[in-house]
Amino acid sequence: MVGDGERHGDGERLLAAVDIARAALLDEGQRPGAHRRSVAEGDWAAAHYFDAELAGYRGWQWCVVLAGSPGSDEITLSEVVLLPGDGSLLAPPWVPWAERVASGDLAPGDLLAAEPDDPRLVPNQIDTGDEFRFDSESVEPDDIGQVAGELGLGRKRLLSPEGRADAAQRWYDGDFGPGSEMAQAAPFSCCTCGFYVPLAGALRAGFGACTNEFAADGRVVSAEYGCGAHSDVQGPKGNGSPAYDAYDDGAIEVVAISRDAEPART
């Protein structure tokens, strides 16, 4: 039981002990700034907050926690910690490395392994050479190899339907899709261009590779993409540039001047 003369808390005295809190920081070799506030942490503890005048720690504050105890007039130091305040400069939230890698980060010599359960890939059958034997002499070995390549034989994993759909959507929404600024201004689409080579497999209907060195050469483009270098584009006719007639910079312009006109003075 608590006696009649025993205190039920030491909050007010701890909240007023600003000098003791500042002295604790000075003893640790710190240079506290202005005292910002005091916060009661229960009946027997209080936290004092000071500006932290440290280079590189804009907006941070020192927090000094003082404590008391029943039956004692002594104020003790509980802890000193540096905490971020309003508008403080903080590091961005930590992101695992596997989630941090973005498109374009891979450099020569880097290794980026796909996860065993990567949803973009599915297991594949391996061609051992025994499963695909043909007795017919009409089938050429090159034809067999081409079919095997189309089926993906020899690869441990193949693109899954999810991976194919993700790639198709990414390409369709990208710089070489129908919604890009270049495609919106183009007179024709890639699907009718002589430089367009359709992809093989399930993506053939929607995508292909551009072979025009002056356009999206070597890039996968949507069949609905387009640019000004389409094989059916007819250029404007003229003696000078593609848009304008030739300009004769040697021509002389004759201007009639009145005899009474006075020469300009400078």
Tab-separated table of C-alpha atoms in Angstrom:
chain	number	residue	atom	x	y	z
A	1	MET	CA	0.000	0.000	0.000
A	2	VAL	CA	1.066	3.586	-0.600
A	3	GLY	CA	1.489	5.707	2.497
A	4	ASP	CA	-0.133	9.110	2.941
A	5	GLY	CA	3.178	10.927	2.496
A	6	GLU	CA	4.317	8.948	-0.555
A	7	ARG	CA	3.977	10.542	-4.024
A	8	HIS	CA	1.699	8.953	-6.615
A	9	GLY	CA	3.866	10.194	-9.476
A	10	ASP	CA	6.742	12.488	-10.365
A	11	GLY	CA	5.492	13.779	-13.705
A	12	GLU	CA	5.492	17.527	-13.043
A	13	ARG	CA	9.008	17.551	-11.600
A	14	LEU	CA	10.337	15.434	-14.476
A	15	LEU	CA	8.665	17.639	-17.092
A	16	ALA	CA	10.317	20.703	-15.567
A	17	ALA	CA	13.808	19.142	-15.488
A	18	VAL	CA	14.904	20.663	-18.800
A	19	ASP	CA	18.357	21.628	-17.488
A	20	ILE	CA	19.043	18.073	-16.331
A	21	ALA	CA	18.096	16.702	-19.754
A	22	ARG	CA	20.300	19.257	-21.531
A	23	ALA	CA	23.204	18.478	-19.202
A	24	ALA	CA	22.899	14.794	-20.099
A	25	LEU	CA	23.437	15.640	-23.768
A	26	LEU	CA	26.384	17.893	-22.991
A	27	ASP	CA	27.983	15.134	-20.929
A	28	GLU	CA	27.868	12.909	-24.018
A	29	GLY	CA	29.642	15.549	-26.095
A	30	GLN	CA	26.576	16.645	-28.027
A	31	ARG	CA	25.462	20.192	-28.821
A	32	PRO	CA	21.701	20.303	-28.249
A	33	GLY	CA	19.679	23.077	-29.822
A	34	ALA	CA	16.426	24.603	-28.631
A	35	HIS	CA	14.184	22.634	-26.292
A	36	ARG	CA	11.033	21.769	-28.238
A	37	ARG	CA	8.727	19.937	-25.861
A	38	SER	CA	8.398	17.653	-22.845
A	39	VAL	CA	6.145	14.591	-22.897
A	40	ALA	CA	5.101	12.545	-19.871
A	41	GLU	CA	5.782	8.833	-20.287
A	42	GLY	CA	3.623	7.532	-17.469
A	43	ASP	CA	3.742	8.655	-13.813
A	44	TRP	CA	7.484	8.209	-13.327
A	45	ALA	CA	9.115	9.189	-16.651
A	46	ALA	CA	9.277	12.129	-19.039
A	47	ALA	CA	10.881	12.659	-22.457
A	48	HIS	CA	12.544	15.946	-23.432
A	49	TYR	CA	13.106	16.809	-27.111
A	50	PHE	CA	15.885	19.118	-28.340
A	51	ASP	CA	16.873	20.190	-31.847
A	52	ALA	CA	19.845	18.174	-33.093
A	53	GLU	CA	22.343	20.561	-34.629
A	54	LEU	CA	24.202	17.871	-36.542
A	55	ALA	CA	25.385	18.163	-40.131
A	56	GLY	CA	23.356	15.889	-42.375
A	57	TYR	CA	20.548	15.394	-39.833
A	58	ARG	CA	18.118	18.104	-40.832
A	59	GLY	CA	14.910	17.934	-38.801
A	60	TRP	CA	16.193	15.320	-36.346
A	61	GLN	CA	15.803	15.696	-32.565
A	62	TRP	CA	17.519	14.484	-29.435
A	63	CYS	CA	15.204	12.634	-27.058
A	64	VAL	CA	16.287	12.464	-23.412
A	65	VAL	CA	14.188	10.283	-21.105
A	66	LEU	CA	14.337	11.064	-17.371
A	67	ALA	CA	12.877	8.816	-14.683
A	68	GLY	CA	11.954	8.983	-11.016
A	69	SER	CA	10.950	6.367	-8.471
A	70	PRO	CA	8.629	6.174	-5.439
A	71	GLY	CA	10.268	7.210	-2.204
A	72	SER	CA	13.201	8.984	-3.910
A	73	ASP	CA	13.827	12.597	-4.904
A	74	GLU	CA	16.579	11.653	-7.327
A	75	ILE	CA	16.054	12.092	-11.074
A	76	THR	CA	17.874	9.492	-13.125
A	77	LEU	CA	18.793	9.381	-16.798
A	78	SER	CA	17.038	6.546	-18.611
A	79	GLU	CA	18.192	6.938	-22.225
A	80	VAL	CA	19.398	9.366	-24.894
A	81	VAL	CA	18.426	8.713	-28.487
A	82	LEU	CA	18.431	10.573	-31.807
A	83	LEU	CA	15.005	10.480	-33.492
A	84	PRO	CA	13.601	11.873	-36.764
A	85	GLY	CA	11.179	14.779	-36.511
A	86	ASP	CA	8.818	16.559	-38.864
A	87	GLY	CA	10.468	17.189	-42.227
A	88	SER	CA	13.594	15.210	-41.344
A	89	LEU	CA	15.731	13.689	-44.056
A	90	LEU	CA	15.220	9.911	-44.046
A	91	ALA	CA	16.486	7.038	-46.147
A	92	PRO	CA	13.873	5.428	-48.400
A	93	PRO	CA	12.207	2.240	-47.138
A	94	TRP	CA	14.368	-0.837	-47.555
A	95	VAL	CA	13.436	-2.990	-50.529
A	96	PRO	CA	14.773	-6.546	-51.048
A	97	TRP	CA	17.339	-6.827	-53.815
A	98	ALA	CA	15.128	-9.124	-55.896
A	99	GLU	CA	12.405	-6.460	-55.923
A	100	ARG	CA	14.832	-3.587	-56.455
A	101	VAL	CA	16.154	-4.629	-59.861
A	102	ALA	CA	14.470	-2.731	-62.672
A	103	SER	CA	14.518	-2.891	-66.440
A	104	GLY	CA	17.822	-1.588	-67.795
A	105	ASP	CA	19.840	-2.346	-64.633
A	106	LEU	CA	21.600	-5.398	-66.087
A	107	ALA	CA	25.160	-4.543	-67.144
A	108	PRO	CA	27.807	-6.619	-68.965
A	109	GLY	CA	29.064	-9.347	-66.633
A	110	ASP	CA	26.064	-9.161	-64.262
A	111	LEU	CA	24.153	-12.332	-63.380
A	112	LEU	CA	20.403	-12.186	-62.763
A	113	ALA	CA	19.000	-15.646	-62.010
A	114	ALA	CA	15.282	-16.330	-62.355
A	115	GLU	CA	13.635	-17.688	-59.207
A	116	PRO	CA	12.782	-21.431	-59.199
A	117	ASP	CA	9.095	-20.540	-58.886
A	118	ASP	CA	9.190	-17.630	-61.345
A	119	PRO	CA	5.609	-17.400	-62.683
A	120	ARG	CA	6.935	-16.280	-66.061
A	121	LEU	CA	8.466	-19.722	-66.687
A	122	VAL	CA	7.243	-23.324	-66.747
A	123	PRO	CA	9.231	-26.616	-66.779
A	124	ASN	CA	9.962	-28.141	-70.160
A	125	GLN	CA	10.778	-31.583	-71.504
A	126	ILE	CA	14.387	-32.183	-72.491
A	127	ASP	CA	15.116	-33.805	-75.836
A	128	THR	CA	17.354	-36.829	-75.175
A	129	GLY	CA	17.459	-37.805	-78.831
A	130	ASP	CA	15.327	-40.939	-78.340
A	131	GLU	CA	11.821	-39.519	-78.319
A	132	PHE	CA	11.834	-38.080	-81.831
A	133	ARG	CA	12.972	-40.702	-84.325
A	134	PHE	CA	11.507	-40.814	-87.815
A	135	ASP	CA	11.661	-43.885	-90.051
A	136	SER	CA	10.477	-41.982	-93.096
A	137	GLU	CA	13.290	-40.980	-95.412
A	138	SER	CA	11.210	-38.039	-96.628
A	139	VAL	CA	11.836	-36.096	-93.404
A	140	GLU	CA	15.071	-34.115	-93.467
A	141	PRO	CA	17.149	-33.724	-90.267
A	142	ASP	CA	17.056	-29.941	-90.702
A	143	ASP	CA	13.261	-30.037	-90.692
A	144	ILE	CA	13.292	-32.040	-87.473
A	145	GLY	CA	15.636	-29.531	-85.870
A	146	GLN	CA	13.449	-26.640	-86.933
A	147	VAL	CA	10.358	-28.249	-85.412
A	148	ALA	CA	12.261	-29.061	-82.233
A	149	GLY	CA	13.405	-25.463	-81.999
A	150	GLU	CA	9.861	-24.188	-82.410
A	151	LEU	CA	8.716	-26.465	-79.591
A	152	GLY	CA	11.553	-25.326	-77.346
A	153	LEU	CA	13.146	-28.759	-76.994
A	154	GLY	CA	16.485	-28.612	-75.217
A	155	ARG	CA	15.517	-25.784	-72.875
A	156	LYS	CA	14.821	-26.620	-69.232
A	157	ARG	CA	12.128	-23.965	-68.908
A	158	LEU	CA	9.801	-22.215	-71.311
A	159	LEU	CA	7.773	-19.037	-71.211
A	160	SER	CA	4.540	-19.560	-69.305
A	161	PRO	CA	1.173	-18.170	-70.449
A	162	GLU	CA	1.460	-15.584	-67.673
A	163	GLY	CA	4.938	-14.567	-68.772
A	164	ARG	CA	3.808	-14.305	-72.383
A	165	ALA	CA	0.806	-12.180	-71.448
A	166	ASP	CA	2.956	-9.892	-69.280
A	167	ALA	CA	5.465	-9.373	-72.094
A	168	ALA	CA	2.737	-8.701	-74.646
A	169	GLN	CA	1.078	-6.120	-72.419
A	170	ARG	CA	4.412	-4.459	-71.633
A	171	TRP	CA	5.334	-4.191	-75.301
A	172	TYR	CA	1.851	-3.010	-76.264
A	173	ASP	CA	1.943	-0.231	-73.657
A	174	GLY	CA	5.583	0.701	-74.320
A	175	ASP	CA	7.371	3.075	-76.672
A	176	PHE	CA	6.721	0.795	-79.644
A	177	GLY	CA	3.019	0.247	-79.054
A	178	PRO	CA	0.034	1.851	-80.794
A	179	GLY	CA	-0.445	4.406	-78.030
A	180	SER	CA	2.987	6.016	-78.413
A	181	GLU	CA	3.399	9.509	-79.848
A	182	MET	CA	5.251	8.134	-82.876
A	183	ALA	CA	2.488	5.660	-83.710
A	184	GLN	CA	-0.244	8.264	-83.312
A	185	ALA	CA	1.422	10.469	-85.936
A	186	ALA	CA	2.248	7.646	-88.380
A	187	PRO	CA	0.288	7.284	-91.639
A	188	PHE	CA	0.490	3.453	-91.687
A	189	SER	CA	0.872	0.541	-89.269
A	190	CYS	CA	3.769	-1.896	-89.037
A	191	CYS	CA	1.646	-4.891	-90.033
A	192	THR	CA	1.629	-3.569	-93.632
A	193	CYS	CA	5.298	-2.538	-93.714
A	194	GLY	CA	7.921	-4.385	-95.730
A	195	PHE	CA	10.469	-3.939	-92.943
A	196	TYR	CA	8.237	-5.763	-90.435
A	197	VAL	CA	9.151	-9.384	-89.587
A	198	PRO	CA	6.483	-11.156	-87.460
A	199	LEU	CA	7.577	-13.106	-84.409
A	200	ALA	CA	7.131	-16.868	-84.258
A	201	GLY	CA	4.749	-18.686	-81.966
A	202	ALA	CA	1.812	-17.334	-80.015
A	203	LEU	CA	3.004	-13.711	-80.292
A	204	ARG	CA	3.135	-13.770	-84.091
A	205	ALA	CA	-0.236	-12.101	-84.624
A	206	GLY	CA	0.531	-9.075	-82.498
A	207	PHE	CA	4.259	-8.393	-82.617
A	208	GLY	CA	7.289	-8.459	-84.847
A	209	ALA	CA	10.791	-7.084	-85.296
A	210	CYS	CA	11.666	-3.927	-87.213
A	211	THR	CA	14.484	-4.233	-89.759
A	212	ASN	CA	14.612	-0.602	-90.887
A	213	GLU	CA	17.943	0.868	-89.779
A	214	PHE	CA	16.412	4.367	-89.738
A	215	ALA	CA	13.470	3.405	-87.525
A	216	ALA	CA	13.062	0.935	-84.624
A	217	ASP	CA	15.768	-1.323	-86.021
A	218	GLY	CA	16.116	-4.574	-84.065
A	219	ARG	CA	13.300	-3.749	-81.654
A	220	VAL	CA	10.106	-5.689	-80.997
A	221	VAL	CA	7.206	-3.537	-82.197
A	222	SER	CA	3.456	-3.972	-82.067
A	223	ALA	CA	1.732	-4.792	-85.329
A	224	GLU	CA	-0.347	-1.668	-84.669
A	225	TYR	CA	2.725	0.530	-84.167
A	226	GLY	CA	3.846	2.810	-86.947
A	227	CYS	CA	6.357	5.475	-87.886
A	228	GLY	CA	7.260	7.790	-90.736
A	229	ALA	CA	9.694	5.267	-92.252
A	230	HIS	CA	6.984	2.828	-93.429
A	231	SER	CA	7.874	1.097	-96.691
A	232	ASP	CA	4.804	2.589	-98.430
A	233	VAL	CA	5.451	6.205	-97.445
A	234	GLN	CA	5.874	8.588	-100.389
A	235	GLY	CA	8.182	11.520	-99.719
A	236	PRO	CA	7.298	15.087	-100.808
A	237	LYS	CA	8.704	16.214	-104.130
A	238	GLY	CA	10.874	19.283	-104.620
A	239	ASN	CA	14.263	20.495	-105.797
A	240	GLY	CA	15.576	21.256	-102.329
A	241	SER	CA	14.898	19.641	-98.985
A	242	PRO	CA	12.124	17.032	-98.662
A	243	ALA	CA	9.738	19.772	-97.522
A	244	TYR	CA	10.787	22.958	-99.334
A	245	ASP	CA	11.966	24.165	-102.746
A	246	ALA	CA	15.579	25.110	-103.290
A	247	TYR	CA	16.704	28.495	-101.964
A	248	ASP	CA	18.991	30.531	-104.224
A	249	ASP	CA	21.273	32.478	-101.921
A	250	GLY	CA	23.019	34.065	-104.917
A	251	ALA	CA	19.952	35.901	-106.214
A	252	ILE	CA	19.896	39.719	-106.048
A	253	GLU	CA	16.788	41.537	-104.951
A	254	VAL	CA	16.327	44.870	-106.783
A	255	VAL	CA	14.698	47.625	-104.692
A	256	ALA	CA	13.728	51.025	-106.174
A	257	ILE	CA	14.939	53.993	-104.091
A	258	SER	CA	13.723	57.581	-104.537
A	259	ARG	CA	16.344	60.136	-105.593
A	260	ASP	CA	15.184	62.508	-102.856
A	261	ALA	CA	15.637	59.941	-100.118
A	262	GLU	CA	18.434	60.860	-97.773
A	263	PRO	CA	20.896	58.216	-96.702
A	264	ALA	CA	20.411	56.915	-93.197
A	265	ARG	CA	22.630	58.476	-90.589
A	266	THR	CA	24.196	56.534	-87.769
